[in-house]
Every structure is written in structure tokens, then in C-alpha cells.
Short mmCIF file of C-alpha atoms in Angstrom, two decimals:
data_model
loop_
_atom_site.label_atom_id
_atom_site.label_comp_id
_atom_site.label_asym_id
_atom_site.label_seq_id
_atom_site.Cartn_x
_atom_site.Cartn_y
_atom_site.Cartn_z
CA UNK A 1 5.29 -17.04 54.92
CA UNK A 2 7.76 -18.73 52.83
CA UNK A 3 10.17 -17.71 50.54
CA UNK A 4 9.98 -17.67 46.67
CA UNK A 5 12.25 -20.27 46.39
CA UNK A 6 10.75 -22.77 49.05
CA UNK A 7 9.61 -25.67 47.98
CA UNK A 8 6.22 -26.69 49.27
CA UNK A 9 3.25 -28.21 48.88
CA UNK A 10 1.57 -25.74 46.44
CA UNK A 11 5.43 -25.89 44.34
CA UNK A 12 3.64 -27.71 41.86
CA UNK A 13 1.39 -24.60 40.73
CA UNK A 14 3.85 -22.87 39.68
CA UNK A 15 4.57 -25.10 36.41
CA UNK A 16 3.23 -24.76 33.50
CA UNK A 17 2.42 -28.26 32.07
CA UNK A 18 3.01 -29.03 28.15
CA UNK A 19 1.68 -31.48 26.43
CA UNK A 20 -0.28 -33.56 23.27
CA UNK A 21 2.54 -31.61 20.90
CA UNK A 22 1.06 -32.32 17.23
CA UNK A 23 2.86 -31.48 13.96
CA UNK A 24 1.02 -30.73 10.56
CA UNK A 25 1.61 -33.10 7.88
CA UNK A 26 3.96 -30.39 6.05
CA UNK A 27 5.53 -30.17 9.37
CA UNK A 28 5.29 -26.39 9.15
CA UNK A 29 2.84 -25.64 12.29
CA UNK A 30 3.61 -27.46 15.50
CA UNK A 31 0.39 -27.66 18.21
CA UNK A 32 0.33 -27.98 21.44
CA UNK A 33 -1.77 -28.21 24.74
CA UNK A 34 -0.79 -26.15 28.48
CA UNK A 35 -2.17 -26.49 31.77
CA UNK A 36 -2.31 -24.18 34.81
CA UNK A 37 -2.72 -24.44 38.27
CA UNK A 38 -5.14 -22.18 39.64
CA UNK A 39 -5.39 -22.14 43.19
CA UNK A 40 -7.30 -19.24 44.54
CA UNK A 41 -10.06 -20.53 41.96
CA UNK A 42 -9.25 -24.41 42.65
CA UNK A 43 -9.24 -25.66 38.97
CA UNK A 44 -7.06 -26.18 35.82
CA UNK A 45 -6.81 -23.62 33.20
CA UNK A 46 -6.32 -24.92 29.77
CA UNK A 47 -5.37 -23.15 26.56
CA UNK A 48 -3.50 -24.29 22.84
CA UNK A 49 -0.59 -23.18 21.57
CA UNK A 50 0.41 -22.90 17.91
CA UNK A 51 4.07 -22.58 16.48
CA UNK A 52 4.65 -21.53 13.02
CA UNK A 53 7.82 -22.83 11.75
CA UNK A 54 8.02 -20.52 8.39
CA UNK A 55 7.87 -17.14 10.92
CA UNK A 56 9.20 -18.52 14.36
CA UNK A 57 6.08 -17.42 15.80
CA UNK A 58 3.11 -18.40 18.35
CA UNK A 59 0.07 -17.43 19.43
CA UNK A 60 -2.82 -18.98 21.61
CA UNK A 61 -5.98 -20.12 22.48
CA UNK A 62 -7.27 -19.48 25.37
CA UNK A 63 -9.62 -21.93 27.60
CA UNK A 64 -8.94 -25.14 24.92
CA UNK A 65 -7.70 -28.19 24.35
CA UNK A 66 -6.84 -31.27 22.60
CA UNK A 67 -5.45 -29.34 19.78
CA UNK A 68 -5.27 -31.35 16.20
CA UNK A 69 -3.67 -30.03 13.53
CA UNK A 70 -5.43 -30.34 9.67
CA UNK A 71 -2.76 -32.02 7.57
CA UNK A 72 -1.61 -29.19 5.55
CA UNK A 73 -1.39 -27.40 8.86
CA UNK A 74 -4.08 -24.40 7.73
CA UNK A 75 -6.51 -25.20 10.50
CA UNK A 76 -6.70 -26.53 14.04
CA UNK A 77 -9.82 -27.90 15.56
CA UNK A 78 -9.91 -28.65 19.56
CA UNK A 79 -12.39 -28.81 22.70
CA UNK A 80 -13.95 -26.91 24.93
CA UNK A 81 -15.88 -27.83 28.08
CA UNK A 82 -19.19 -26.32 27.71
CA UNK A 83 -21.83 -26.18 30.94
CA UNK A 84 -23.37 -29.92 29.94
CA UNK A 85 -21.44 -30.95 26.70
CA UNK A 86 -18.13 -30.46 24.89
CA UNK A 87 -17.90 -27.78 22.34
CA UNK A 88 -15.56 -28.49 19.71
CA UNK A 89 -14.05 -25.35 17.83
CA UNK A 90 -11.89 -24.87 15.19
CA UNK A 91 -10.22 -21.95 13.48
CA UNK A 92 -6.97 -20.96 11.14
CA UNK A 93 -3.92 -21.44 12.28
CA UNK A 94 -2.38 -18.47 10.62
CA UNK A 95 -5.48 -16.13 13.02
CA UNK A 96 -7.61 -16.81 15.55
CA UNK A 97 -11.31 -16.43 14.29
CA UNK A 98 -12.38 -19.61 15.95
CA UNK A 99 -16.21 -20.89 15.18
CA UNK A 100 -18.10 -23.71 17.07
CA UNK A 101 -18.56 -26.52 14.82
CA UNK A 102 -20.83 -28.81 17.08
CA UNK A 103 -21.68 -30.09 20.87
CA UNK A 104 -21.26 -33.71 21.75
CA UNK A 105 -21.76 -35.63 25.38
CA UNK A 106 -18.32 -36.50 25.51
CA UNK A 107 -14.94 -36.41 23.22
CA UNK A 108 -12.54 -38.74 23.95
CA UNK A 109 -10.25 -38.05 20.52
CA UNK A 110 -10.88 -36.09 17.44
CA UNK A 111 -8.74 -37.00 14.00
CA UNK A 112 -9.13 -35.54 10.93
CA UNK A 113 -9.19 -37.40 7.64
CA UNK A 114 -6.46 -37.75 5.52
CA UNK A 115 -7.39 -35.00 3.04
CA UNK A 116 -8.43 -32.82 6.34
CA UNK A 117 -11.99 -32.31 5.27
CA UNK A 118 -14.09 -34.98 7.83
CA UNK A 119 -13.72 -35.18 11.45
CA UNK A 120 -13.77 -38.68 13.25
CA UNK A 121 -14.80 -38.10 16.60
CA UNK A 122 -14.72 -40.89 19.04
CA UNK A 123 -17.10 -40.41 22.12
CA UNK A 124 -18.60 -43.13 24.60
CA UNK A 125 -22.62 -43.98 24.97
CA UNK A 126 -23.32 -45.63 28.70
CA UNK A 127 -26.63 -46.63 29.50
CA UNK A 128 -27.02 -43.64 32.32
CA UNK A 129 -30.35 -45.20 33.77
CA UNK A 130 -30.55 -44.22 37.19
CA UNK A 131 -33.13 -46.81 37.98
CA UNK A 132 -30.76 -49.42 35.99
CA UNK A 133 -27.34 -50.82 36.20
CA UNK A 134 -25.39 -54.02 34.87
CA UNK A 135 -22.12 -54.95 35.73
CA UNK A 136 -20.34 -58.17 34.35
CA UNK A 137 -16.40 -56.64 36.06
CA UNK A 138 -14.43 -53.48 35.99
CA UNK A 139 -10.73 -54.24 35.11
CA UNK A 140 -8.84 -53.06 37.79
CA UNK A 141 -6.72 -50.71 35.23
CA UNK A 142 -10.29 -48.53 34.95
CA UNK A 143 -9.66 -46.85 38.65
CA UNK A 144 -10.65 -43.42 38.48
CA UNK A 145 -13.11 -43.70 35.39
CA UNK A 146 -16.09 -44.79 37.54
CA UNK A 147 -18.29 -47.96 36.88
CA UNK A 148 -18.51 -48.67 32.48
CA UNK A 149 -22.61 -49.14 33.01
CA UNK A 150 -22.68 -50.86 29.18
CA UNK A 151 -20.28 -48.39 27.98
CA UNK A 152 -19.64 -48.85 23.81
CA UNK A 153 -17.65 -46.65 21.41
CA UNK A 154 -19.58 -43.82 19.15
CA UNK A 155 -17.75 -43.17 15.99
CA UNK A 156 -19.08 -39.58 14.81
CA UNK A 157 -17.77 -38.28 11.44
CA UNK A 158 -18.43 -34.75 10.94
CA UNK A 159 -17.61 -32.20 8.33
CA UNK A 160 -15.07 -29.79 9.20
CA UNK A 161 -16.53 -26.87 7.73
CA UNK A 162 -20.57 -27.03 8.13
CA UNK A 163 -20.33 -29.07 11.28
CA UNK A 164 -22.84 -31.88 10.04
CA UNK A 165 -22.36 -35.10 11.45
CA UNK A 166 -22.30 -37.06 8.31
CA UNK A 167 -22.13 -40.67 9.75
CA UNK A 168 -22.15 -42.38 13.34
CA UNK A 169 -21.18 -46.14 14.17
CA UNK A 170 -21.47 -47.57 17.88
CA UNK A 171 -18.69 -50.15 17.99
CA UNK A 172 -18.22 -53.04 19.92
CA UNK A 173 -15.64 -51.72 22.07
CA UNK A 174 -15.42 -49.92 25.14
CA UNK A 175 -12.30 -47.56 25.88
CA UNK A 176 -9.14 -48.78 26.66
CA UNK A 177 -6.74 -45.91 28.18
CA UNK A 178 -3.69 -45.46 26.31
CA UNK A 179 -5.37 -47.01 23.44
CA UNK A 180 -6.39 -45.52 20.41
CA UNK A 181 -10.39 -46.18 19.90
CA UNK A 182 -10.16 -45.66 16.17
CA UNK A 183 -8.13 -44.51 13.69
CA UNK A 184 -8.36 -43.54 10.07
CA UNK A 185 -7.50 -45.73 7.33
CA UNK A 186 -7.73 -44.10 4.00
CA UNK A 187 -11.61 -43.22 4.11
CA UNK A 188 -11.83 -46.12 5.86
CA UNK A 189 -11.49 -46.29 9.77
CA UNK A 190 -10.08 -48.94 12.01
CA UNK A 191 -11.61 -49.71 15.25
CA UNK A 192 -9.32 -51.33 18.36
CA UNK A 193 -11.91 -53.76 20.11
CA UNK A 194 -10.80 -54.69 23.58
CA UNK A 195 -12.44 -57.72 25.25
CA UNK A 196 -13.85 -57.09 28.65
CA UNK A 197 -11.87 -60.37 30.64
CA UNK A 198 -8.53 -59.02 29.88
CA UNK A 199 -8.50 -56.19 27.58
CA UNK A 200 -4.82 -54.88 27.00
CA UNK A 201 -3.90 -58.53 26.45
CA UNK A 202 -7.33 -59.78 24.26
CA UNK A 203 -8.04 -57.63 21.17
CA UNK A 204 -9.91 -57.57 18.15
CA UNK A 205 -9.21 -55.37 15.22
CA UNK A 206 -11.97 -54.43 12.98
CA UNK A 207 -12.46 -52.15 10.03
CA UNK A 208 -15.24 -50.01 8.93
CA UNK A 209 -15.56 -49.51 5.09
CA UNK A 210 -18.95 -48.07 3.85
CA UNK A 211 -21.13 -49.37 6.38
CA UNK A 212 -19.47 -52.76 6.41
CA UNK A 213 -17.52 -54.41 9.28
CA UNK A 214 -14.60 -56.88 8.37
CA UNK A 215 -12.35 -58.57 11.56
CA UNK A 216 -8.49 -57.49 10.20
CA UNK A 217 -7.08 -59.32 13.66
CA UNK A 218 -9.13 -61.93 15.94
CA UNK A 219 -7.85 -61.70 19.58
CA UNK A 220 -4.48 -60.06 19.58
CA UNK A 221 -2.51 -58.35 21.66
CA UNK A 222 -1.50 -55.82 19.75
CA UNK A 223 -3.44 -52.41 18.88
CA UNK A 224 -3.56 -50.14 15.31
CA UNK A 225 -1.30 -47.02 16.07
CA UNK A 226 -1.15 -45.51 13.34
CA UNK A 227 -2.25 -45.80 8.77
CA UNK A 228 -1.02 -44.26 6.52
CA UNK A 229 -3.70 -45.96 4.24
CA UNK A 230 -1.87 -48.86 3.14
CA UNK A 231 0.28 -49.88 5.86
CA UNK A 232 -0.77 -50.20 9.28
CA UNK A 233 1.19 -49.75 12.36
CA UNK A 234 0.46 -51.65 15.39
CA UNK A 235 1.88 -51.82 18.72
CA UNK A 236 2.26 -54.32 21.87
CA UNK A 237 2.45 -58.37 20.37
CA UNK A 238 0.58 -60.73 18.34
CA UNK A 239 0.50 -62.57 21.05
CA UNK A 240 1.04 -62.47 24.68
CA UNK A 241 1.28 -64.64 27.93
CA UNK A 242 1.75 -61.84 30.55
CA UNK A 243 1.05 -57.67 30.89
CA UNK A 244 4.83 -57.37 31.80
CA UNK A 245 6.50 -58.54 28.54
CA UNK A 246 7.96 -55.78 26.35
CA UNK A 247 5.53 -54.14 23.60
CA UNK A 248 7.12 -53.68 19.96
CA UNK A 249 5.94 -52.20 16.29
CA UNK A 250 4.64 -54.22 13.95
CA UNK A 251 3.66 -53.33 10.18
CA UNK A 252 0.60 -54.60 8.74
CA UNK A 253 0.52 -54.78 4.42
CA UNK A 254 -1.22 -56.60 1.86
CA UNK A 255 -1.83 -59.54 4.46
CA UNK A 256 1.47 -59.78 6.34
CA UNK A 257 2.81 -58.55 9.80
CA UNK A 258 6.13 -58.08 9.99
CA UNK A 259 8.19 -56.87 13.34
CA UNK A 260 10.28 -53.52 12.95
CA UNK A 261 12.82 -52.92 14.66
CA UNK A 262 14.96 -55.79 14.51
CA UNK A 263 16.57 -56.95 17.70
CA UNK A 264 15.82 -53.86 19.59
CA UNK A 265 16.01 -54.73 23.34
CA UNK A 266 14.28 -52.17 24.46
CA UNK A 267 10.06 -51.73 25.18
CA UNK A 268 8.34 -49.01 22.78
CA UNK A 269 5.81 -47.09 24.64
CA UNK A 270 4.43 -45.60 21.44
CA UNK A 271 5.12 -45.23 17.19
CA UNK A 272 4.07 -42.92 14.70
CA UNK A 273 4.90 -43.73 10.58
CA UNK A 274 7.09 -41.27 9.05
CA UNK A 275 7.59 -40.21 5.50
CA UNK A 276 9.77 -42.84 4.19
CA UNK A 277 8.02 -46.19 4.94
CA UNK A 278 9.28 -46.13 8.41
CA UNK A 279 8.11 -45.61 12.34
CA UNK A 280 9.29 -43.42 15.04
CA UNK A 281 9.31 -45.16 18.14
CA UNK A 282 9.73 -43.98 21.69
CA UNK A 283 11.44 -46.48 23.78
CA UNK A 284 12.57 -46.80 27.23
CA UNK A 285 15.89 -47.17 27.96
CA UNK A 286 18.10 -47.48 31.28
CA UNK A 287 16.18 -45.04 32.61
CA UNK A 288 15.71 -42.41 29.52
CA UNK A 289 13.17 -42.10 27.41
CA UNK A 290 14.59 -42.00 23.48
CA UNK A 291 13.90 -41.77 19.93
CA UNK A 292 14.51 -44.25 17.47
CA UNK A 293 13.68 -44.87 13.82
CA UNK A 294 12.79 -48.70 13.15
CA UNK A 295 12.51 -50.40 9.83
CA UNK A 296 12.55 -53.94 9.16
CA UNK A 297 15.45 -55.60 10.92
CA UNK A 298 16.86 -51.97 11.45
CA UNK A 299 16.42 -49.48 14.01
CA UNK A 300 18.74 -46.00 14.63
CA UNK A 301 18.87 -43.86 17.77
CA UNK A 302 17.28 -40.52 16.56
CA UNK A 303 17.30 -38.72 19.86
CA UNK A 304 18.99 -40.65 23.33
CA UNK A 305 19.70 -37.54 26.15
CA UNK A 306 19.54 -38.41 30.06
CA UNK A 307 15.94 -36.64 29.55
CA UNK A 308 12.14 -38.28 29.08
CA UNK A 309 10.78 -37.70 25.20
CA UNK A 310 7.12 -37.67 26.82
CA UNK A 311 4.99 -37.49 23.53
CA UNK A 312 5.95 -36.66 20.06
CA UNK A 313 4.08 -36.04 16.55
CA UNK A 314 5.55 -37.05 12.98
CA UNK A 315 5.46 -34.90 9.81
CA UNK A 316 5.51 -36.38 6.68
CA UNK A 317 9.05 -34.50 6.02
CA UNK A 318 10.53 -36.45 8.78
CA UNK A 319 10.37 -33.51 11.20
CA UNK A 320 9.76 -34.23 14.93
CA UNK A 321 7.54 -32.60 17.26
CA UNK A 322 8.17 -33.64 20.64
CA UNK A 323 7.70 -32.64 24.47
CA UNK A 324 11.08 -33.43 26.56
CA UNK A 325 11.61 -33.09 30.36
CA UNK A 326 14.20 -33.66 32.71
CA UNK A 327 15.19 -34.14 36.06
CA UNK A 328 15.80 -30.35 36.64
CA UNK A 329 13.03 -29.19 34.22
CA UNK A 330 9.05 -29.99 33.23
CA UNK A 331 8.36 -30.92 29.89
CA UNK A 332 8.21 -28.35 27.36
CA UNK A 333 8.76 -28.56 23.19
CA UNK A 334 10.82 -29.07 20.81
CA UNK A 335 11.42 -29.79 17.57
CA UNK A 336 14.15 -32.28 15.61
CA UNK A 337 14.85 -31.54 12.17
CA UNK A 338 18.60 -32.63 11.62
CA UNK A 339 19.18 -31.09 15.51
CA UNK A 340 16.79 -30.87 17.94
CA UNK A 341 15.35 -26.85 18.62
CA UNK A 342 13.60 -25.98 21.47
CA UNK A 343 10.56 -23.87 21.05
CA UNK A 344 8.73 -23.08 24.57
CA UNK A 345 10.44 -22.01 27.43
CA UNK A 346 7.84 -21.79 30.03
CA UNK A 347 8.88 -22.52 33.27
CA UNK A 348 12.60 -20.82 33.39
CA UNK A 349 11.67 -18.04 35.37
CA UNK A 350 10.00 -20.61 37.84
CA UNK A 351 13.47 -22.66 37.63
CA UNK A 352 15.55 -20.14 38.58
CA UNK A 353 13.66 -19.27 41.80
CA UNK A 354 13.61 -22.58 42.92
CA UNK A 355 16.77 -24.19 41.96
CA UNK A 356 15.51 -27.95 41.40
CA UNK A 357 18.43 -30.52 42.38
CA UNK A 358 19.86 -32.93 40.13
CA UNK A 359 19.99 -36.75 41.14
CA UNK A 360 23.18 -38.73 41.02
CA UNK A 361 23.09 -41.90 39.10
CA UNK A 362 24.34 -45.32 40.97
CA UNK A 363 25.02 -49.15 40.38
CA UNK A 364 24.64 -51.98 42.77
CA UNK A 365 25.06 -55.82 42.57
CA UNK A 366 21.80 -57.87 44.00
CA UNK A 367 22.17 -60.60 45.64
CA UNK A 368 23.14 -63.21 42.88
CA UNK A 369 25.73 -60.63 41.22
CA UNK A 370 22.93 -59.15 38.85
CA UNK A 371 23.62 -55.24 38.37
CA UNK A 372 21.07 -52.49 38.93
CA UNK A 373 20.63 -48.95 38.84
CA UNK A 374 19.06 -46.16 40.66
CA UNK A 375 19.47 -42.25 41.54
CA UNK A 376 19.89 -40.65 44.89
CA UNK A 377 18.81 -36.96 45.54
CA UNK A 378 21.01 -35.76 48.04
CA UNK A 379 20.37 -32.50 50.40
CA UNK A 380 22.40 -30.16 51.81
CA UNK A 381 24.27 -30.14 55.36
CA UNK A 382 25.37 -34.02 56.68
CA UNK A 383 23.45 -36.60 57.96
CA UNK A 384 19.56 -36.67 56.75
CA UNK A 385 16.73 -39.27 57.13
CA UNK A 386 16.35 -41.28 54.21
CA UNK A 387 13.12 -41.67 51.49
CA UNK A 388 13.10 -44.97 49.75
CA UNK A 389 10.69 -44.50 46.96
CA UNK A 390 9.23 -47.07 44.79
CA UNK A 391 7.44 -47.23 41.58
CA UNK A 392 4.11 -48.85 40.67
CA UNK A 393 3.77 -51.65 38.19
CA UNK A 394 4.41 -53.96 36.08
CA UNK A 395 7.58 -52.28 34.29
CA UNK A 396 7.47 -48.94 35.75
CA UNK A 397 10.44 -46.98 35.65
CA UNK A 398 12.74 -44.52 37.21
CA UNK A 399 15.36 -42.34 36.03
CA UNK A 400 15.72 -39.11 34.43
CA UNK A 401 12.36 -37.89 34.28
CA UNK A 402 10.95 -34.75 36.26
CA UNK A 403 10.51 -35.96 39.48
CA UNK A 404 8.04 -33.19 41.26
CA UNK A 405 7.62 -35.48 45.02
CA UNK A 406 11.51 -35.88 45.06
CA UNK A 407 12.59 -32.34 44.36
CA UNK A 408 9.70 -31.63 47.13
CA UNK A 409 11.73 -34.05 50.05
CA UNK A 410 15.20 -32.88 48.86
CA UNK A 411 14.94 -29.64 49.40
CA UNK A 412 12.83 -30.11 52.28
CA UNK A 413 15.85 -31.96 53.89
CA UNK A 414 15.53 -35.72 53.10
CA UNK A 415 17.86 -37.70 50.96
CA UNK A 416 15.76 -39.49 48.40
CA UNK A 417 16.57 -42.70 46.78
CA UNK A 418 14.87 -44.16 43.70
CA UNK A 419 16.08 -47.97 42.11
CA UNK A 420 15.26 -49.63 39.07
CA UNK A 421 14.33 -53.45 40.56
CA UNK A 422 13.71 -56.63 38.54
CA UNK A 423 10.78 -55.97 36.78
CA UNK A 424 10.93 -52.65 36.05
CA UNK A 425 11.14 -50.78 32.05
CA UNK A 426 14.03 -49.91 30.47
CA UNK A 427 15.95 -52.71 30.37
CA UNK A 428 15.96 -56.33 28.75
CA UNK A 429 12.75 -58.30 28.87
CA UNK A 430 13.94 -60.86 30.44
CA UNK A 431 14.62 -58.19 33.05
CA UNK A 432 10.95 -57.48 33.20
CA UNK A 433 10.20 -61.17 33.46
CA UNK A 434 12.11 -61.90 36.62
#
């Protein structure tokens, strides 16, 4: 039998797993989702957590997920997987009295409106004829979701108190991970078409006002991130020629797309508008993962630790939600408000047991003088095999993220060794390009 602090392969069960943190518009309730390993029973156990600012306290719901916040922060609504459908919920955030609102096929994202009274649920409609099936070409970036069978985009808006679906669109659109179907845009909602040949690359960009479809962007390669019902953030490039160049933010108003950010070097893996006309970005950066604040032709460093910012949510007051890991610690949340204060602390106990090790940063010159960097784990005793390991692409990245497979060799007795090649995120984009 081993020992508490071994690790092994069922280590990973013994993390709790943060995510999808959300922050109210008043920024005085913070959301967010956990996940459990269950092994004897085989399966994940979900639940939502909610953190009152005002009274530094939490509570939570048990068995949910995909937690969204109302924008004065007084209600949350979420999901539940029922035997055949999804059951979405919602109750107050100040008690849990939750009450099922509705049952759908499938959610794939639920928003509320702007003055948190609809629901915009986006769902998927496939063809599901067993004695049928048409197939024009799966991109390859679909493993895992199974075969699209005439898949299209259902835009349900509900009301948040009866449950009444009050309106339903099917878009011309299919779902795009990472990619927000649709967004809201005033009372008007925004719809991110992908095109089948080469979606994350070919876009269109529609909206939906009363009924009526108008084409904002014809085959772009950028995506709506975010309204705040004038402005319109987008992210990735009007343009592009290949999947490796580096995505940026772009505001859309009265007509005219301007870049923000300036002449940040960095890629932005994802934006939300704040309350002053601006966008939080997330960027990658020589192996961190950092907060900025862009504006046109500016951008600040808001948050840059050797740590991952995995997700974050954006309160009108400026206030931060955010989940951060790091190489000696899963993800859990925090909040920046002037500093940054952490507000879980669910896997310390776990931490302690099991000691995780901390990798050692390194240059090297390749073979035309051009510097890289990687991180070396490094066991204990002398002499040890060696584990080259090597990221996925385009543009992935190493560096000081929680790194679950390493911490597994290392302390198993294997020196581990991760590098940041050409190509990879973090750096320049001509660094990407090579």
C-alpha cells in the first residue's frame, strides 16, 4: 500500500479542480465551479460555489454547474444533468432555495441579459436520424465531440423567473470550442458563425435584432468576446494567413475596429470589457500567464507572477475575479481589487502531504545563437533517467503552470525536462512563425 504522500497514478483525485470563476456586475458576489474525483464510484462530482464579498462568506451547491451570476449579483442560475436532459436551476445568492426553471437537450452556455431578467441559452440541434447521416468533413480540432451530423446553433431566450422560453433562433453556425456561440448585445444578440472549411480562421459575424438578421463582419478571423451594448470586443484578427499567428483585442463602435493594446508583443488568449471603456486581457508571456489592461495604443501589466491566470471575470467596478495556479499548486480563486486576495484554499491539506516539487527555470542558445527557455524538474539522489516532454500545437506552451504528469515522474524518480521551441506561445510572433 502506499504512503499518503506517494505520488501515483490515482494522485490526481485528490485535487479539487476550480474553475469558470464569474463576478457580478457590482462585483460583490464572486461564482465559481469545483470538480471531484470520485473513484470508488468512477465519475466527477460537480457542485458551485458562491463568495460574498460584503460578509467574506461562501456557501454551495451541491451536484451543479456552470454557475452565472445575474448582474446585480442577487441570483445565480446553473445546470444540472438530469437522466435524458439538462435541468437548469437557479436560486438567490444570499440562500439556497433553488427552483428548476426548465429542461433542454443540451446547454452549451447560458448568459443573462443585461438587466438580468431573460436567459439566452445556446444549445445545439443535430439531425439524430439513425437511419440518416451526412457528412461534408469534421475539422480535425472537433476530436472528442463525435461526428456534427448537420449540427446548427439553437438560441433559446427564456425568462428568468417563470421559465418560459420566450423566443428561439437556429443559427447558421455550428459550435466552435473556445468560441463564444452568442453573446448579448443590448437586447440584441450577436451570433459568431464559423464556416465549416476552416472555421477558427473563416468567420462571419451576425446580429439578431427583433427577428431580423444583419452580417456585422463577412469572413473574419476574429470572434465577438464580449458587448457592453455599444462597443464590441472581439478577439483573434481581421484577417489571417495561418492558425499560429498571435490573436489580439479589437473594439468594434459606430462602424470602426480599432486594435487595443498597442504594440503588445504578446498573444491574448481571452478579454473581458471593464468599467472604464477598457478590456482585460489575459496574455501569455515567457511562460506565465498575466493580466493586462489594454486601451487604444496602451496596455498596463495588472497582474504578471511566475503563475497561470487560467480564467477570470470582470465587474463593472474594475474588480477581478480570477482562478490562478502554479507549478506547486492547482488553480484555485482569487480576487484583485488594488491587491490580489485569495479566497479558496482547497487543496492545502492535499499539498502538504504530497510535497509537489518546484521546476528550475533554464536558457539555451539553438543552433543559430537564438535563445530559449525551458524548466527541468529535478529528483532526489544522483544520476536519474531523463523525460523529455513536449507540448502539442501550434503555440502551445510551457512554463509555470501546474504540471500534474511531471510532478507524477519527479517524484517517481525521473528528471523531467520541458522547453519552449520555435513555435511555441509566449513569446514574439515572429517566434511562433518560425
Amino acid at each position: 500500500m502506499s504512503s499518503p504522500g506517494a505520488w501515483n497514478e490515482s494522485t490526481f483525485s485528490r485535487f479539487v479542480y476550480l474553475s469558470d470563476p464569474g463576478i457580478s456586475r457590482s462585483g460583490d458576489v464572486v461564482s465559481f465551479a469545483l470538480t471531484r474525483v470520485n473513484l470508488d464510484r468512477n465519475r466527477y462530482e460537480t457542485a458551485v460555489g458562491l463568495y460574498d464579498l460584503r460578509t467574506d462568506t461562501e456557501h454551495f451547491i451541491q451536484d451543479a454547474k456552470s454557475p452565472r451570476l445575474s448582474p446585480d449579483g442577487r441570483k445565480v442560475v446553473y445546470t444540472r444533468e438530469g437522466q435524458d436532459m439538462v435541468e437548469v436551476w437557479v436560486t438567490r445568492t444570499s440562500e439556497v432555495a433553488p427552483s428548476k426553471l426548465f429542461e433542454v437537450k443540451s446547454v452549451q452556455d447560458v448568459r443573462w441579459s443585461p438587466e438580468g431578467r431573460a436567459l439566452l441559452v445556446v444549445s445545439q440541434k443535430r439531425r439524430e436520424d439513425e437511419d440518416f447521416y451526412y457528412h461534408s468533413g469534421t475539422p480535425y480540432w472537433f476530436d472528442g465531440r463525435g461526428f456534427l451530423d448537420g449540427e446548427r446553433v439553437l438560441l433559446g431566450i427564456y425568462d428568468s423567473e417563470s421559465g418560459v422560453k420566450l423566443l428561439e433562433y437556429e443559427a447558421p453556425a455550428f459550435l466552435l470550442p473556445g468560441v463564444p456561440a452568442a453573446i448579448w448585445h443590448g437586447r440584441d444578440i450577436i451570433v459568431n458563425a464559423p464556416r465549416e472549411r476552416n472555421p477558427f480562421e473563416e468567420l462571419d459575424i451576425l446580429l439578431y435584432r427583433e427577428g431580423v438578421v444583419e452580417k456585422l463582419f463577412e469572413d473574419v478571423s476574429y470572434y465577438a468576446l464580449d458587448s457592453d451594448g455599444s462597443s464590441v470586443l472581439l478577439h483573434g484578427k481581421p484577417k489571417t494567413k495561418a492558425y499560429a499567428e498571435h490573436n489580439y483585442l479589437y473594439l468594434y463602435e459606430n462602424g470602426q475596429t480599432v486594435r487595443l493594446g498597442g504594440s503588445l508583443p504578446y498573444s491574448v488568449f481571452y478579454g473581458a470589457l471593464d468599467g472604464s471603456g477598457r478590456a482585460i486581457a489575459g496574455c501569455m508571456k515567457e511562460g506565465k500567464q498575466v493580466l493586462v489592461r489594454l486601451g487604444v495604443d496602451f496596455h498596463e501589466t495588472l497582474l504578471e507572477e511566475e503563475k497561470w491566470v487560467t480564467a477570470f471575470s470582470v465587474a463593472k467596478s474594475n474588480r477581478v475575479a480570477f482562478t490562478m495556479e502554479s507549478p506547486t499548486e492547482p488553480a484555485e480563486v482569487y480576487l484583485l481589487d488594488g491587491g490580489v486576495k485569495r479566497l479558496t484554499n482547497f487543496n492545502s491539506e492535499a499539498l502538504h502531504l504530497l510535497a509537489p516539487r518546484r521546476p528550475v527555470r533554464f536558457t539555451y542558445e539553438s543552433f543559430d545563437g537564438r535563445g530559449l527557455e525551458g524548466w527541468y524538474y529535478k529528483p532526489d539522489g544522483g544520476k536519474a533517467p531523463v523525460v523529455l516532454m513536449i507540448h502539442g500545437g501550434p503555440k502551445g506552451m510551457y512554463g509555470y503552470g501546474f504540471n500534474i504528469q511531471a510532478q507524477l515522474l519527479v517524484n517517481n524518480g525521473y528528471f523531467v525536462v520541458m522547453t519552449n521551441p520555435r513555435g511555441s506561445n509566449g513569446y514574439s510572433e515572429e517566434f511562433a512563425l518560425e
